[in-house]
mmCIF file of C-alpha atoms and ligand atoms in Angstrom:
data_model
loop_
_atom_site.group_PDB
_atom_site.id
_atom_site.type_symbol
_atom_site.label_atom_id
_atom_site.label_comp_id
_atom_site.label_asym_id
_atom_site.label_seq_id
_atom_site.Cartn_x
_atom_site.Cartn_y
_atom_site.Cartn_z
ATOM 1 C CA UNK N 1 59.853 181.706 25.883
ATOM 2 C CA UNK N 2 61.657 178.388 26.299
ATOM 3 C CA UNK N 3 64.284 178.338 23.575
ATOM 4 C CA UNK N 4 67.218 176.892 25.500
ATOM 5 C CA UNK N 5 66.142 173.284 24.910
ATOM 6 C CA UNK N 6 66.601 173.588 21.132
ATOM 7 C CA UNK N 7 70.053 172.871 19.700
ATOM 8 C CA UNK N 8 71.667 176.062 18.495
ATOM 9 C CA UNK N 9 74.877 176.839 16.645
ATOM 10 C CA UNK N 10 75.957 180.439 17.198
ATOM 11 C CA UNK N 11 76.411 182.414 14.009
ATOM 12 C CA UNK N 12 75.141 185.944 14.567
ATOM 13 C CA UNK N 13 76.380 189.016 16.387
ATOM 14 C CA UNK N 14 73.602 189.410 18.937
ATOM 15 C CA UNK N 15 71.932 191.495 20.151
ATOM 16 C CA UNK N 16 71.757 193.573 16.993
ATOM 17 C CA UNK N 17 71.569 197.329 17.650
ATOM 18 C CA UNK N 18 68.232 199.067 18.182
ATOM 19 C CA UNK N 19 68.523 202.639 16.930
ATOM 20 C CA UNK N 20 66.311 205.682 16.792
ATOM 21 C CA UNK N 21 65.549 207.153 13.380
ATOM 22 C CA UNK N 22 64.902 210.643 14.701
ATOM 23 C CA UNK N 23 65.442 212.486 11.434
ATOM 24 C CA UNK N 24 63.116 210.193 9.514
ATOM 25 C CA UNK N 25 60.615 210.458 12.382
ATOM 26 C CA UNK N 26 60.467 214.269 12.154
ATOM 27 C CA UNK N 27 60.502 214.211 8.372
ATOM 28 C CA UNK N 28 57.385 212.027 8.286
ATOM 29 C CA UNK N 29 55.719 213.589 11.339
ATOM 30 C CA UNK N 30 54.072 210.379 12.524
ATOM 31 C CA UNK N 31 55.045 207.736 15.069
ATOM 32 C CA UNK N 32 58.461 207.476 16.637
ATOM 33 C CA UNK N 33 60.481 205.273 14.296
ATOM 34 C CA UNK N 34 63.131 202.822 15.466
ATOM 35 C CA UNK N 35 65.237 200.458 13.441
ATOM 36 C CA UNK N 36 66.392 197.021 14.586
ATOM 37 C CA UNK N 37 69.649 196.472 12.739
ATOM 38 C CA UNK N 38 69.571 192.826 11.699
ATOM 39 C CA UNK N 39 71.645 193.868 8.709
ATOM 40 C CA UNK N 40 74.399 193.802 11.345
ATOM 41 C CA UNK N 41 74.222 190.099 12.302
ATOM 42 C CA UNK N 42 77.697 189.778 10.861
ATOM 43 C CA UNK N 43 77.343 186.480 9.021
ATOM 44 C CA UNK N 44 78.687 186.920 5.460
ATOM 45 C CA UNK N 45 77.542 190.564 5.269
ATOM 46 C CA UNK N 46 74.599 190.136 7.595
ATOM 47 C CA UNK N 47 70.836 189.727 7.583
ATOM 48 C CA UNK N 48 68.084 188.308 9.790
ATOM 49 C CA UNK N 49 68.411 184.820 8.337
ATOM 50 C CA UNK N 50 71.437 184.230 10.549
ATOM 51 C CA UNK N 51 68.897 183.928 13.368
ATOM 52 C CA UNK N 52 66.978 181.090 11.708
ATOM 53 C CA UNK N 53 70.200 179.425 10.644
ATOM 54 C CA UNK N 54 71.451 179.219 14.237
ATOM 55 C CA UNK N 55 68.641 176.759 14.997
ATOM 56 C CA UNK N 56 68.718 175.037 11.594
ATOM 57 C CA UNK N 57 72.464 174.378 11.815
ATOM 58 C CA UNK N 58 71.998 173.330 15.429
ATOM 59 C CA UNK N 59 69.565 170.661 14.211
ATOM 60 C CA UNK N 60 71.831 169.662 11.310
ATOM 61 C CA UNK N 61 74.796 169.116 13.620
ATOM 62 C CA UNK N 62 72.697 167.186 16.102
ATOM 63 C CA UNK N 63 71.537 164.871 13.300
ATOM 64 C CA UNK N 64 75.141 164.283 12.266
ATOM 65 C CA UNK N 65 74.706 165.784 8.808
ATOM 66 C CA UNK N 66 77.778 166.245 6.617
ATOM 67 C CA UNK N 67 76.240 168.720 4.196
ATOM 68 C CA UNK N 68 73.449 171.234 3.951
ATOM 69 C CA UNK N 69 71.179 171.520 0.916
ATOM 70 C CA UNK N 70 68.902 174.422 0.135
ATOM 71 C CA UNK N 71 67.461 176.376 -2.784
ATOM 72 C CA UNK N 72 66.746 179.860 -3.984
ATOM 73 C CA UNK N 73 66.762 182.371 -6.825
ATOM 74 C CA UNK N 74 70.057 183.768 -8.162
ATOM 75 C CA UNK N 75 70.155 186.710 -5.726
ATOM 76 C CA UNK N 76 69.035 184.742 -2.701
ATOM 77 C CA UNK N 77 70.199 186.059 0.668
ATOM 78 C CA UNK N 78 69.091 182.734 2.062
ATOM 79 C CA UNK N 79 71.488 180.657 -0.072
ATOM 80 C CA UNK N 80 74.353 183.085 0.627
ATOM 81 C CA UNK N 81 73.877 182.953 4.374
ATOM 82 C CA UNK N 82 73.227 179.197 4.413
ATOM 83 C CA UNK N 83 76.498 178.636 2.557
ATOM 84 C CA UNK N 84 78.342 180.745 5.135
ATOM 85 C CA UNK N 85 76.581 179.065 8.058
ATOM 86 C CA UNK N 86 77.416 175.604 6.721
ATOM 87 C CA UNK N 87 81.080 176.557 6.343
ATOM 88 C CA UNK N 88 81.274 177.918 9.865
ATOM 89 C CA UNK N 89 79.798 174.634 11.095
ATOM 90 C CA UNK N 90 82.326 172.636 9.046
ATOM 91 C CA UNK N 91 79.761 171.278 6.599
ATOM 92 C CA UNK N 92 79.586 171.209 2.814
ATOM 93 C CA UNK N 93 76.838 173.186 1.126
ATOM 94 C CA UNK N 94 74.880 172.343 -2.016
ATOM 95 C CA UNK N 95 72.675 175.042 -3.524
ATOM 96 C CA UNK N 96 69.861 174.488 -6.006
ATOM 97 C CA UNK N 97 69.669 177.764 -7.891
ATOM 98 C CA UNK N 98 67.112 179.052 -10.366
ATOM 99 C CA UNK N 99 68.664 180.457 -13.508
ATOM 100 C CA UNK N 100 71.616 180.233 -15.817
ATOM 101 C CA UNK N 101 75.164 180.051 -14.494
ATOM 102 C CA UNK N 102 76.180 183.735 -14.568
ATOM 103 C CA UNK N 103 79.166 184.794 -16.661
ATOM 104 C CA UNK N 104 79.931 187.653 -14.326
ATOM 105 C CA UNK N 105 78.554 186.778 -10.896
ATOM 106 C CA UNK N 106 77.504 189.726 -8.726
ATOM 107 C CA UNK N 107 76.036 190.219 -5.275
ATOM 108 C CA UNK N 108 74.807 187.136 -3.450
ATOM 109 C CA UNK N 109 75.737 184.555 -6.075
ATOM 110 C CA UNK N 110 79.316 185.835 -6.054
ATOM 111 C CA UNK N 111 79.388 185.226 -2.304
ATOM 112 C CA UNK N 112 77.908 181.726 -2.775
ATOM 113 C CA UNK N 113 80.898 181.016 -5.023
ATOM 114 C CA UNK N 114 83.314 182.574 -2.550
ATOM 115 C CA UNK N 115 82.048 180.174 0.125
ATOM 116 C CA UNK N 116 82.840 177.264 -2.163
ATOM 117 C CA UNK N 117 79.249 176.118 -2.188
ATOM 118 C CA UNK N 118 78.373 173.605 -4.887
ATOM 119 C CA UNK N 119 75.952 175.502 -7.092
ATOM 120 C CA UNK N 120 73.559 173.580 -9.302
ATOM 121 C CA UNK N 121 71.946 175.927 -11.809
ATOM 122 C CA UNK N 122 68.571 175.096 -13.324
ATOM 123 C CA UNK N 123 68.065 177.388 -16.272
ATOM 124 C CA UNK N 124 64.596 176.369 -17.316
ATOM 125 C CA UNK N 125 63.151 175.914 -13.850
ATOM 126 C CA UNK N 126 60.558 178.164 -12.265
ATOM 127 C CA UNK N 127 60.929 178.913 -8.562
ATOM 128 C CA UNK N 128 58.081 176.463 -7.902
ATOM 129 C CA UNK N 129 60.018 173.666 -9.654
ATOM 130 C CA UNK N 130 62.985 174.000 -7.346
ATOM 131 C CA UNK N 131 61.469 171.985 -4.488
ATOM 132 C CA UNK N 132 61.162 168.876 -6.663
ATOM 133 C CA UNK N 133 64.571 169.439 -8.184
ATOM 134 C CA UNK N 134 66.056 169.656 -4.710
ATOM 135 C CA UNK N 135 64.476 166.323 -3.741
ATOM 136 C CA UNK N 136 66.294 164.723 -6.667
ATOM 137 C CA UNK N 137 69.575 166.322 -5.623
ATOM 138 C CA UNK N 138 69.096 165.087 -2.052
ATOM 139 C CA UNK N 139 68.459 161.528 -3.256
ATOM 140 C CA UNK N 140 71.633 161.607 -5.323
ATOM 141 C CA UNK N 141 73.634 162.839 -2.339
ATOM 142 C CA UNK N 142 72.271 160.020 -0.160
ATOM 143 C CA UNK N 143 73.183 157.470 -2.822
ATOM 144 C CA UNK N 144 76.716 158.872 -2.818
ATOM 145 C CA UNK N 145 76.852 158.188 0.919
ATOM 146 C CA UNK N 146 76.298 161.749 2.147
ATOM 147 C CA UNK N 147 74.115 162.742 5.070
ATOM 148 C CA UNK N 148 72.371 165.878 3.816
ATOM 149 C CA UNK N 149 70.349 168.241 6.009
ATOM 150 C CA UNK N 150 67.661 169.897 3.912
ATOM 151 C CA UNK N 151 66.607 173.487 4.530
ATOM 152 C CA UNK N 152 63.456 174.677 2.736
ATOM 153 C CA UNK N 153 63.626 177.888 0.677
ATOM 154 C CA UNK N 154 63.876 180.956 2.899
ATOM 155 C CA UNK N 155 64.391 178.685 5.909
ATOM 156 C CA UNK N 156 60.594 178.330 6.024
ATOM 157 C CA UNK N 157 60.209 175.744 8.801
ATOM 158 C CA UNK N 158 59.256 175.783 12.477
ATOM 159 C CA UNK N 159 62.888 175.258 13.482
ATOM 160 C CA UNK N 160 63.881 178.341 11.472
ATOM 161 C CA UNK N 161 61.022 180.241 13.079
ATOM 162 C CA UNK N 162 62.625 179.781 16.510
ATOM 163 C CA UNK N 163 65.258 182.314 15.507
ATOM 164 C CA UNK N 164 62.642 185.013 15.055
ATOM 165 C CA UNK N 165 60.933 184.200 18.353
ATOM 166 C CA UNK N 166 64.335 184.863 19.870
ATOM 167 C CA UNK N 167 64.492 188.162 17.950
ATOM 168 C CA UNK N 168 61.311 189.303 19.683
ATOM 169 C CA UNK N 169 62.672 188.371 23.111
ATOM 170 C CA UNK N 170 65.810 190.348 22.295
ATOM 171 C CA UNK N 171 63.896 193.369 20.986
ATOM 172 C CA UNK N 172 61.506 193.504 23.959
ATOM 173 C CA UNK N 173 64.494 193.379 26.301
ATOM 174 C CA UNK N 174 66.082 196.338 24.511
ATOM 175 C CA UNK N 175 62.843 198.333 24.536
ATOM 176 C CA UNK N 176 62.292 197.598 28.249
ATOM 177 C CA UNK N 177 65.809 198.605 29.159
ATOM 178 C CA UNK N 178 65.109 202.074 27.710
ATOM 179 C CA UNK N 179 61.618 202.325 29.139
ATOM 180 C CA UNK N 180 60.040 202.191 25.695
ATOM 181 C CA UNK N 181 57.086 200.280 24.326
ATOM 182 C CA UNK N 182 56.514 199.578 20.637
ATOM 183 C CA UNK N 183 53.115 199.344 18.975
ATOM 184 C CA UNK N 184 54.202 197.827 15.694
ATOM 185 C CA UNK N 185 57.032 195.856 14.147
ATOM 186 C CA UNK N 186 57.294 196.211 10.369
ATOM 187 C CA UNK N 187 59.111 193.571 8.337
ATOM 188 C CA UNK N 188 59.671 192.520 4.723
ATOM 189 C CA UNK N 189 57.918 189.196 4.329
ATOM 190 C CA UNK N 190 58.955 186.611 1.742
ATOM 191 C CA UNK N 191 58.598 182.941 2.636
ATOM 192 C CA UNK N 192 56.753 183.955 5.810
ATOM 193 C CA UNK N 193 59.252 182.282 8.133
ATOM 194 C CA UNK N 194 60.311 185.536 9.777
ATOM 195 C CA UNK N 195 56.813 186.904 10.195
ATOM 196 C CA UNK N 196 55.489 183.672 11.686
ATOM 197 C CA UNK N 197 58.288 183.582 14.248
ATOM 198 C CA UNK N 198 57.812 187.253 15.076
ATOM 199 C CA UNK N 199 54.080 186.668 15.449
ATOM 200 C CA UNK N 200 54.523 183.712 17.784
ATOM 201 C CA UNK N 201 57.079 185.710 19.763
ATOM 202 C CA UNK N 202 54.953 188.840 20.149
ATOM 203 C CA UNK N 203 51.784 186.878 21.024
ATOM 204 C CA UNK N 204 53.639 184.470 23.284
ATOM 205 C CA UNK N 205 55.255 187.341 25.173
ATOM 206 C CA UNK N 206 51.932 189.262 25.337
ATOM 207 C CA UNK N 207 53.837 192.284 24.118
ATOM 208 C CA UNK N 208 50.915 194.159 22.587
ATOM 209 C CA UNK N 209 53.152 194.822 19.586
ATOM 210 C CA UNK N 210 51.557 193.983 16.245
ATOM 211 C CA UNK N 211 53.615 192.476 13.463
ATOM 212 C CA UNK N 212 53.050 194.041 10.046
ATOM 213 C CA UNK N 213 54.418 192.173 7.040
ATOM 214 C CA UNK N 214 55.089 193.838 3.720
ATOM 215 C CA UNK N 215 55.083 191.085 1.129
ATOM 216 C CA UNK N 216 57.850 191.112 -1.450
ATOM 217 C CA UNK N 217 56.818 188.148 -3.597
ATOM 218 C CA UNK N 218 53.498 186.519 -2.727
ATOM 219 C CA UNK N 219 49.942 187.815 -2.725
ATOM 220 C CA UNK N 220 48.470 188.688 0.632
ATOM 221 C CA UNK N 221 46.195 185.688 1.090
ATOM 222 C CA UNK N 222 48.771 183.132 0.020
ATOM 223 C CA UNK N 223 51.278 184.579 2.437
ATOM 224 C CA UNK N 224 48.773 184.844 5.305
ATOM 225 C CA UNK N 225 48.023 181.189 4.794
ATOM 226 C CA UNK N 226 51.697 180.230 4.863
ATOM 227 C CA UNK N 227 52.303 182.308 7.986
ATOM 228 C CA UNK N 228 49.337 180.799 9.804
ATOM 229 C CA UNK N 229 50.447 177.262 8.968
ATOM 230 C CA UNK N 230 53.991 177.909 10.112
ATOM 231 C CA UNK N 231 52.928 179.801 13.250
ATOM 232 C CA UNK N 232 50.780 176.806 14.296
ATOM 233 C CA UNK N 233 53.625 174.346 13.761
ATOM 234 C CA UNK N 234 56.012 176.634 15.588
ATOM 235 C CA UNK N 235 53.781 177.121 18.624
ATOM 236 C CA UNK N 236 53.281 173.332 18.747
ATOM 237 C CA UNK N 237 57.032 172.822 18.603
ATOM 238 C CA UNK N 238 57.445 175.251 21.491
ATOM 239 C CA UNK N 239 54.528 173.759 23.411
ATOM 240 C CA UNK N 240 52.619 177.013 23.762
ATOM 241 C CA UNK N 241 48.937 177.696 23.169
ATOM 242 C CA UNK N 242 48.082 180.672 20.998
ATOM 243 C CA UNK N 243 44.858 181.961 19.517
ATOM 244 C CA UNK N 244 45.872 182.152 15.880
ATOM 245 C CA UNK N 245 43.712 183.081 12.926
ATOM 246 C CA UNK N 246 44.210 184.489 9.457
ATOM 247 C CA UNK N 247 42.682 187.863 10.467
ATOM 248 C CA UNK N 248 45.400 188.349 13.064
ATOM 249 C CA UNK N 249 48.048 188.175 10.385
ATOM 250 C CA UNK N 250 48.760 191.630 9.016
ATOM 251 C CA UNK N 251 50.088 191.499 5.473
ATOM 252 C CA UNK N 252 50.145 194.331 2.927
ATOM 253 C CA UNK N 253 50.754 193.489 -0.714
ATOM 254 C CA UNK N 254 50.445 197.023 -2.124
ATOM 255 C CA UNK N 255 54.197 197.594 -2.261
ATOM 256 C CA UNK N 256 55.182 194.522 -4.222
ATOM 257 C CA UNK N 257 54.981 196.220 -7.628
ATOM 258 C CA UNK N 258 55.452 194.002 -10.696
ATOM 259 C CA UNK N 259 56.895 191.228 -8.554
ATOM 260 C CA UNK N 260 59.826 189.686 -6.754
ATOM 261 C CA UNK N 261 63.175 191.415 -7.215
ATOM 262 C CA UNK N 262 61.720 194.043 -9.548
ATOM 263 C CA UNK N 263 62.414 197.458 -8.022
ATOM 264 C CA UNK N 264 59.551 199.940 -7.678
ATOM 265 C CA UNK N 265 59.440 203.744 -7.793
ATOM 266 C CA UNK N 266 58.133 203.797 -4.203
ATOM 267 C CA UNK N 267 60.842 201.397 -3.076
ATOM 268 C CA UNK N 268 63.578 203.566 -4.582
ATOM 269 C CA UNK N 269 62.010 206.626 -2.959
ATOM 270 C CA UNK N 270 62.021 204.863 0.404
ATOM 271 C CA UNK N 271 65.662 203.871 -0.055
ATOM 272 C CA UNK N 272 66.497 207.474 -0.876
ATOM 273 C CA UNK N 273 64.684 208.827 2.185
ATOM 274 C CA UNK N 274 66.348 206.305 4.508
ATOM 275 C CA UNK N 275 69.734 207.135 3.034
ATOM 276 C CA UNK N 276 69.263 210.899 3.100
ATOM 277 C CA UNK N 277 67.691 211.123 6.549
ATOM 278 C CA UNK N 278 69.547 208.374 8.385
ATOM 279 C CA UNK N 279 72.518 207.268 6.288
ATOM 280 C CA UNK N 280 70.755 203.919 6.307
ATOM 281 C CA UNK N 281 71.304 201.534 3.396
ATOM 282 C CA UNK N 282 68.344 199.443 2.225
ATOM 283 C CA UNK N 283 68.021 197.044 -0.704
ATOM 284 C CA UNK N 284 65.547 197.228 -3.600
ATOM 285 C CA UNK N 285 64.115 193.693 -3.263
ATOM 286 C CA UNK N 286 63.194 193.478 0.431
ATOM 287 C CA UNK N 287 63.898 196.327 2.812
ATOM 288 C CA UNK N 288 63.307 199.155 0.312
ATOM 289 C CA UNK N 289 59.811 197.860 -0.395
ATOM 290 C CA UNK N 290 59.186 197.257 3.305
ATOM 291 C CA UNK N 291 60.249 200.824 4.065
ATOM 292 C CA UNK N 292 57.926 202.051 1.314
ATOM 293 C CA UNK N 293 55.183 200.181 3.161
ATOM 294 C CA UNK N 294 56.098 201.709 6.508
ATOM 295 C CA UNK N 295 56.203 205.235 5.033
ATOM 296 C CA UNK N 296 52.831 204.743 3.428
ATOM 297 C CA UNK N 297 51.301 203.423 6.668
ATOM 298 C CA UNK N 298 52.592 206.549 8.401
ATOM 299 C CA UNK N 299 51.320 208.897 5.685
ATOM 300 C CA UNK N 300 47.885 207.282 5.732
ATOM 301 C CA UNK N 301 47.686 207.565 9.528
ATOM 302 C CA UNK N 302 47.516 203.787 10.038
ATOM 303 C CA UNK N 303 50.527 204.354 12.296
ATOM 304 C CA UNK N 304 50.236 207.725 14.009
ATOM 305 C CA UNK N 305 51.690 210.302 16.360
ATOM 306 C CA UNK N 306 52.191 208.996 19.889
ATOM 307 C CA UNK N 307 52.910 205.486 18.670
ATOM 308 C CA UNK N 308 56.235 203.754 18.209
ATOM 309 C CA UNK N 309 57.037 201.578 15.217
ATOM 310 C CA UNK N 310 60.105 199.390 14.833
ATOM 311 C CA UNK N 311 61.424 198.694 11.346
ATOM 312 C CA UNK N 312 63.228 195.361 11.218
ATOM 313 C CA UNK N 313 66.143 195.843 8.832
ATOM 314 C CA UNK N 314 66.392 192.257 7.637
ATOM 315 C CA UNK N 315 69.557 192.835 5.571
ATOM 316 C CA UNK N 316 69.746 191.848 1.927
ATOM 317 C CA UNK N 317 72.435 194.366 1.119
ATOM 318 C CA UNK N 318 74.533 192.270 -1.300
ATOM 319 C CA UNK N 319 71.513 192.273 -3.627
ATOM 320 C CA UNK N 320 71.901 196.041 -4.004
ATOM 321 C CA UNK N 321 75.061 195.374 -5.998
ATOM 322 C CA UNK N 322 73.213 193.259 -8.508
ATOM 323 C CA UNK N 323 70.526 195.835 -9.265
ATOM 324 C CA UNK N 324 69.045 196.110 -12.747
ATOM 325 C CA UNK N 325 69.998 199.120 -14.891
ATOM 326 C CA UNK N 326 66.589 200.667 -14.295
ATOM 327 C CA UNK N 327 67.463 201.119 -10.633
ATOM 328 C CA UNK N 328 70.360 203.556 -11.066
ATOM 329 C CA UNK N 329 68.453 205.537 -13.686
ATOM 330 C CA UNK N 330 65.424 205.839 -11.411
ATOM 331 C CA UNK N 331 67.595 206.835 -8.463
ATOM 332 C CA UNK N 332 69.283 209.578 -10.489
ATOM 333 C CA UNK N 333 65.969 210.821 -11.840
ATOM 334 C CA UNK N 334 64.460 211.002 -8.360
ATOM 335 C CA UNK N 335 67.413 212.925 -6.940
ATOM 336 C CA UNK N 336 67.347 215.304 -9.905
ATOM 337 C CA UNK N 337 63.634 215.943 -9.353
ATOM 338 C CA UNK N 338 64.257 216.487 -5.613
ATOM 339 C CA UNK N 339 66.952 219.081 -6.373
ATOM 340 C CA UNK N 340 64.566 221.303 -8.345
HETATM 341 C C1 LIG R 1 64.551 186.379 3.396
HETATM 342 C C2 LIG R 1 64.456 187.813 3.621
HETATM 343 C C3 LIG R 1 63.285 188.405 4.094
HETATM 344 C C4 LIG R 1 62.019 187.651 4.317
HETATM 345 O O1 LIG R 1 62.111 186.648 5.247
HETATM 346 P P1 LIG R 1 61.124 185.403 5.137
HETATM 347 O O2 LIG R 1 61.413 184.651 6.363
HETATM 348 O O3 LIG R 1 61.501 184.631 3.895
HETATM 349 O O4 LIG R 1 59.738 185.905 5.043
HETATM 350 C C5 LIG R 1 63.269 189.759 4.302
HETATM 351 N N1 LIG R 1 64.346 190.508 4.056
HETATM 352 C C6 LIG R 1 65.495 189.979 3.600
HETATM 353 C C7 LIG R 1 66.612 190.881 3.334
HETATM 354 C C8 LIG R 1 65.585 188.620 3.360
HETATM 355 O O5 LIG R 1 66.715 188.107 2.876
#
């Protein structure tokens, strides 16, 4: 994979560790389970998005931008990490945020403030409105003489996708070095940026490893469509030919529950199992639901004995500290039931 020709601004601690989850593996009795610790990328409490941001900030600096503009919901890992990335690159950061300015900021939005990002809160806006609102903000910045670099929500862009192609190269190197081969890579999928990059990486490297996305906000078909579109643009950008089709894009939407950022019983159970078996911390919005998906795929036999599955821990941990009240009550109830 030819990534060296793309401008890149180093932000992440790489390679992230690849660890065995041997206790969870024997508990579930299915495939060997590994975890790729992208929660340990180091940038402002970590997460996979540091990978995308290395290429996005590389492009911003090459264009001579003086500020970075992006958008997201209140507890966006993407806005938090973009703010940190911009600071490290010496740029200002403007964030278009859905919701009311919080009286007592917690989790990601607290870190946005810590970074000194300029937060523009849009109380009445839906997430879908934010794109248009951001365009207005960008126009204003240009009129004021700024040179903004615009990053779509979630980093969803071919340039962002390069970071996840690199993640596959890194992971395959680690697997090879230990004489291992993985059959599946399981990831929480939101905007689809990560999954499209992982898909292009695994197909481009002919790794034989399938990428399984667990959607955390969109319905399956919508997300498949987004991933296909982005994977095509990304492979064009890289100048590689791939046979891509919607059927090749594995997305499960059974673990989403009532919707984005609403914790589920299964997600809390998965967080509890990961914590109890591995001391591994997951978050309720992304990685907890993705782990619920992985566990269910193991229990149903979709991933079985003799196989190896890698769970990509994409981070998202600050969001844990902005959990709704329901979360702690559910956690306590589940532990109480387990103790009986
Ligand atoms: C953004 C994010 C994802 C999903 O990545 P996309 O590229 O938006 O699909 C998964 N997990 C965490 C913790 C994230 O912050």
